[in-house]
Amino acid sequence: MKKIQGFTLIELMIVLAIIAIILAVGYPSYQNSVRKANRADGLALMADTAGKLERCFTVYGAYNNTNCTITNGSTIHSEKLHYDVVVTSAAATYSLTATPVSAGQLLDTKCATFTLTSAGVKSSTPTGNTCW
């Protein structure tokens, strides 16, 4: 008698079950890592915007001077389009708030929004998370 070599259906099902378990554990971790990496897009935009506002204050003596490139109420889109930053400025203060706009970042429940003020206060929602 010839012996037939190959996989049995049971062996194939065991391999598929193992792959399914690995994917069920690994994929959510991968998604969280991607979201965390994408936060850098919003944080970089906030740092750049804060720098421009500080230069404006140095030159014109006010954060909300009409000659500044960034004005009160401006909405700035991040380079990779994961976040929008809204500028709220007065003569002596400003506040920057980054909110997610891409589909993947909208699911980021650990760090929904970021806020940076002219005093250097960094915060995020939900409160208590260390997103910075």
PDB file of C-alpha atoms in Angstrom, residues 7-95:
ATOM      1  CA  PHE A   7      -2.317  17.406   5.720  1.00  0.00           C
ATOM      2  CA  THR A   8      -5.461  16.112   7.274  1.00  0.00           C
ATOM      3  CA  LEU A   9      -8.435  18.354   7.730  1.00  0.00           C
ATOM      4  CA  ILE A  10      -7.969  18.296  11.505  1.00  0.00           C
ATOM      5  CA  GLU A  11      -4.343  19.433  11.223  1.00  0.00           C
ATOM      6  CA  LEU A  12      -5.384  22.253   8.925  1.00  0.00           C
ATOM      7  CA  MET A  13      -8.139  23.351  11.317  1.00  0.00           C
ATOM      8  CA  ILE A  14      -5.693  23.372  14.248  1.00  0.00           C
ATOM      9  CA  VAL A  15      -3.311  25.618  12.309  1.00  0.00           C
ATOM     10  CA  LEU A  16      -6.159  27.969  11.368  1.00  0.00           C
ATOM     11  CA  ALA A  17      -7.307  28.107  14.998  1.00  0.00           C
ATOM     12  CA  ILE A  18      -3.792  29.009  16.152  1.00  0.00           C
ATOM     13  CA  ILE A  19      -3.541  31.751  13.505  1.00  0.00           C
ATOM     14  CA  ALA A  20      -6.952  33.120  14.540  1.00  0.00           C
ATOM     15  CA  ILE A  21      -5.888  33.287  18.196  1.00  0.00           C
ATOM     16  CA  ILE A  22      -2.651  35.084  17.313  1.00  0.00           C
ATOM     17  CA  LEU A  23      -4.540  37.607  15.173  1.00  0.00           C
ATOM     18  CA  ALA A  24      -7.195  38.159  17.843  1.00  0.00           C
ATOM     19  CA  VAL A  25      -4.491  39.084  20.345  1.00  0.00           C
ATOM     20  CA  GLY A  26      -2.069  40.892  18.032  1.00  0.00           C
ATOM     21  CA  TYR A  27      -4.298  43.048  15.845  1.00  0.00           C
ATOM     22  CA  PRO A  28      -5.741  45.262  18.629  1.00  0.00           C
ATOM     23  CA  SER A  29      -2.229  45.818  19.973  1.00  0.00           C
ATOM     24  CA  TYR A  30      -1.075  46.800  16.510  1.00  0.00           C
ATOM     25  CA  GLN A  31      -3.983  49.248  16.125  1.00  0.00           C
ATOM     26  CA  ASN A  32      -3.162  50.863  19.484  1.00  0.00           C
ATOM     27  CA  SER A  33       0.472  51.239  18.447  1.00  0.00           C
ATOM     28  CA  VAL A  34      -0.558  52.910  15.197  1.00  0.00           C
ATOM     29  CA  ARG A  35      -2.861  55.330  17.043  1.00  0.00           C
ATOM     30  CA  LYS A  36      -0.117  56.173  19.512  1.00  0.00           C
ATOM     31  CA  ALA A  37       2.335  56.823  16.675  1.00  0.00           C
ATOM     32  CA  ASN A  38      -0.211  59.009  14.865  1.00  0.00           C
ATOM     33  CA  ARG A  39      -0.539  61.242  17.939  1.00  0.00           C
ATOM     34  CA  ALA A  40       2.895  62.603  17.028  1.00  0.00           C
ATOM     35  CA  ASP A  41       1.270  64.222  13.973  1.00  0.00           C
ATOM     36  CA  GLY A  42      -0.996  66.349  16.165  1.00  0.00           C
ATOM     37  CA  LEU A  43       1.666  67.077  18.769  1.00  0.00           C
ATOM     38  CA  ALA A  44       4.141  68.232  16.120  1.00  0.00           C
ATOM     39  CA  LEU A  45       1.544  70.571  14.639  1.00  0.00           C
ATOM     40  CA  MET A  46       0.818  72.019  18.078  1.00  0.00           C
ATOM     41  CA  ALA A  47       4.515  72.634  18.735  1.00  0.00           C
ATOM     42  CA  ASP A  48       4.921  74.301  15.335  1.00  0.00           C
ATOM     43  CA  THR A  49       1.836  76.467  15.837  1.00  0.00           C
ATOM     44  CA  ALA A  50       2.966  77.472  19.343  1.00  0.00           C
ATOM     45  CA  GLY A  51       6.332  78.500  17.920  1.00  0.00           C
ATOM     46  CA  LYS A  52       4.669  80.681  15.279  1.00  0.00           C
ATOM     47  CA  LEU A  53       2.481  82.318  17.909  1.00  0.00           C
ATOM     48  CA  GLU A  54       5.501  82.985  20.120  1.00  0.00           C
ATOM     49  CA  ARG A  55       7.327  84.610  17.196  1.00  0.00           C
ATOM     50  CA  CYS A  56       4.237  86.728  16.553  1.00  0.00           C
ATOM     51  CA  PHE A  57       4.208  87.850  20.182  1.00  0.00           C
ATOM     52  CA  THR A  58       7.899  88.685  20.027  1.00  0.00           C
ATOM     53  CA  VAL A  59       7.501  90.804  16.884  1.00  0.00           C
ATOM     54  CA  TYR A  60       4.096  92.437  17.452  1.00  0.00           C
ATOM     55  CA  GLY A  61       3.620  92.226  21.236  1.00  0.00           C
ATOM     56  CA  ALA A  62       0.361  90.263  20.987  1.00  0.00           C
ATOM     57  CA  TYR A  63      -0.650  86.737  20.034  1.00  0.00           C
ATOM     58  CA  ASN A  64      -3.716  87.961  18.162  1.00  0.00           C
ATOM     59  CA  ASN A  65      -2.155  90.722  16.052  1.00  0.00           C
ATOM     60  CA  THR A  66      -3.669  90.885  12.569  1.00  0.00           C
ATOM     61  CA  ASN A  67      -0.201  90.764  10.989  1.00  0.00           C
ATOM     62  CA  CYS A  68       0.424  87.283  12.403  1.00  0.00           C
ATOM     63  CA  THR A  69       0.183  84.287  10.104  1.00  0.00           C
ATOM     64  CA  ILE A  70      -2.041  82.481  12.617  1.00  0.00           C
ATOM     65  CA  THR A  71      -5.138  84.277  13.826  1.00  0.00           C
ATOM     66  CA  ASN A  72      -7.747  83.680  16.503  1.00  0.00           C
ATOM     67  CA  GLY A  73     -10.208  80.991  15.453  1.00  0.00           C
ATOM     68  CA  SER A  74      -7.898  79.472  12.849  1.00  0.00           C
ATOM     69  CA  THR A  75      -8.143  75.765  12.159  1.00  0.00           C
ATOM     70  CA  ILE A  76      -4.914  74.164  10.997  1.00  0.00           C
ATOM     71  CA  HIS A  77      -4.710  70.674   9.495  1.00  0.00           C
ATOM     72  CA  SER A  78      -1.830  68.393  10.419  1.00  0.00           C
ATOM     73  CA  GLU A  79       0.575  67.182   7.770  1.00  0.00           C
ATOM     74  CA  LYS A  80      -0.760  63.622   7.712  1.00  0.00           C
ATOM     75  CA  LEU A  81      -4.362  64.809   8.246  1.00  0.00           C
ATOM     76  CA  HIS A  82      -4.870  62.945  11.515  1.00  0.00           C
ATOM     77  CA  TYR A  83      -5.590  66.075  13.592  1.00  0.00           C
ATOM     78  CA  ASP A  84      -6.979  69.597  13.345  1.00  0.00           C
ATOM     79  CA  VAL A  85      -5.681  72.290  15.688  1.00  0.00           C
ATOM     80  CA  VAL A  86      -7.973  75.158  16.649  1.00  0.00           C
ATOM     81  CA  VAL A  87      -6.320  78.390  17.824  1.00  0.00           C
ATOM     82  CA  THR A  88      -7.949  80.542  20.493  1.00  0.00           C
ATOM     83  CA  SER A  89      -5.857  83.649  21.107  1.00  0.00           C
ATOM     84  CA  ALA A  90      -6.064  86.952  22.916  1.00  0.00           C
ATOM     85  CA  ALA A  91      -3.453  89.678  23.243  1.00  0.00           C
ATOM     86  CA  ALA A  92      -1.542  87.996  26.068  1.00  0.00           C
ATOM     87  CA  THR A  93      -2.643  84.328  25.929  1.00  0.00           C
ATOM     88  CA  TYR A  94      -3.421  81.532  23.552  1.00  0.00           C
ATOM     89  CA  SER A  95      -4.790  78.034  23.698  1.00  0.00           C
TER      90      SER A  95
END
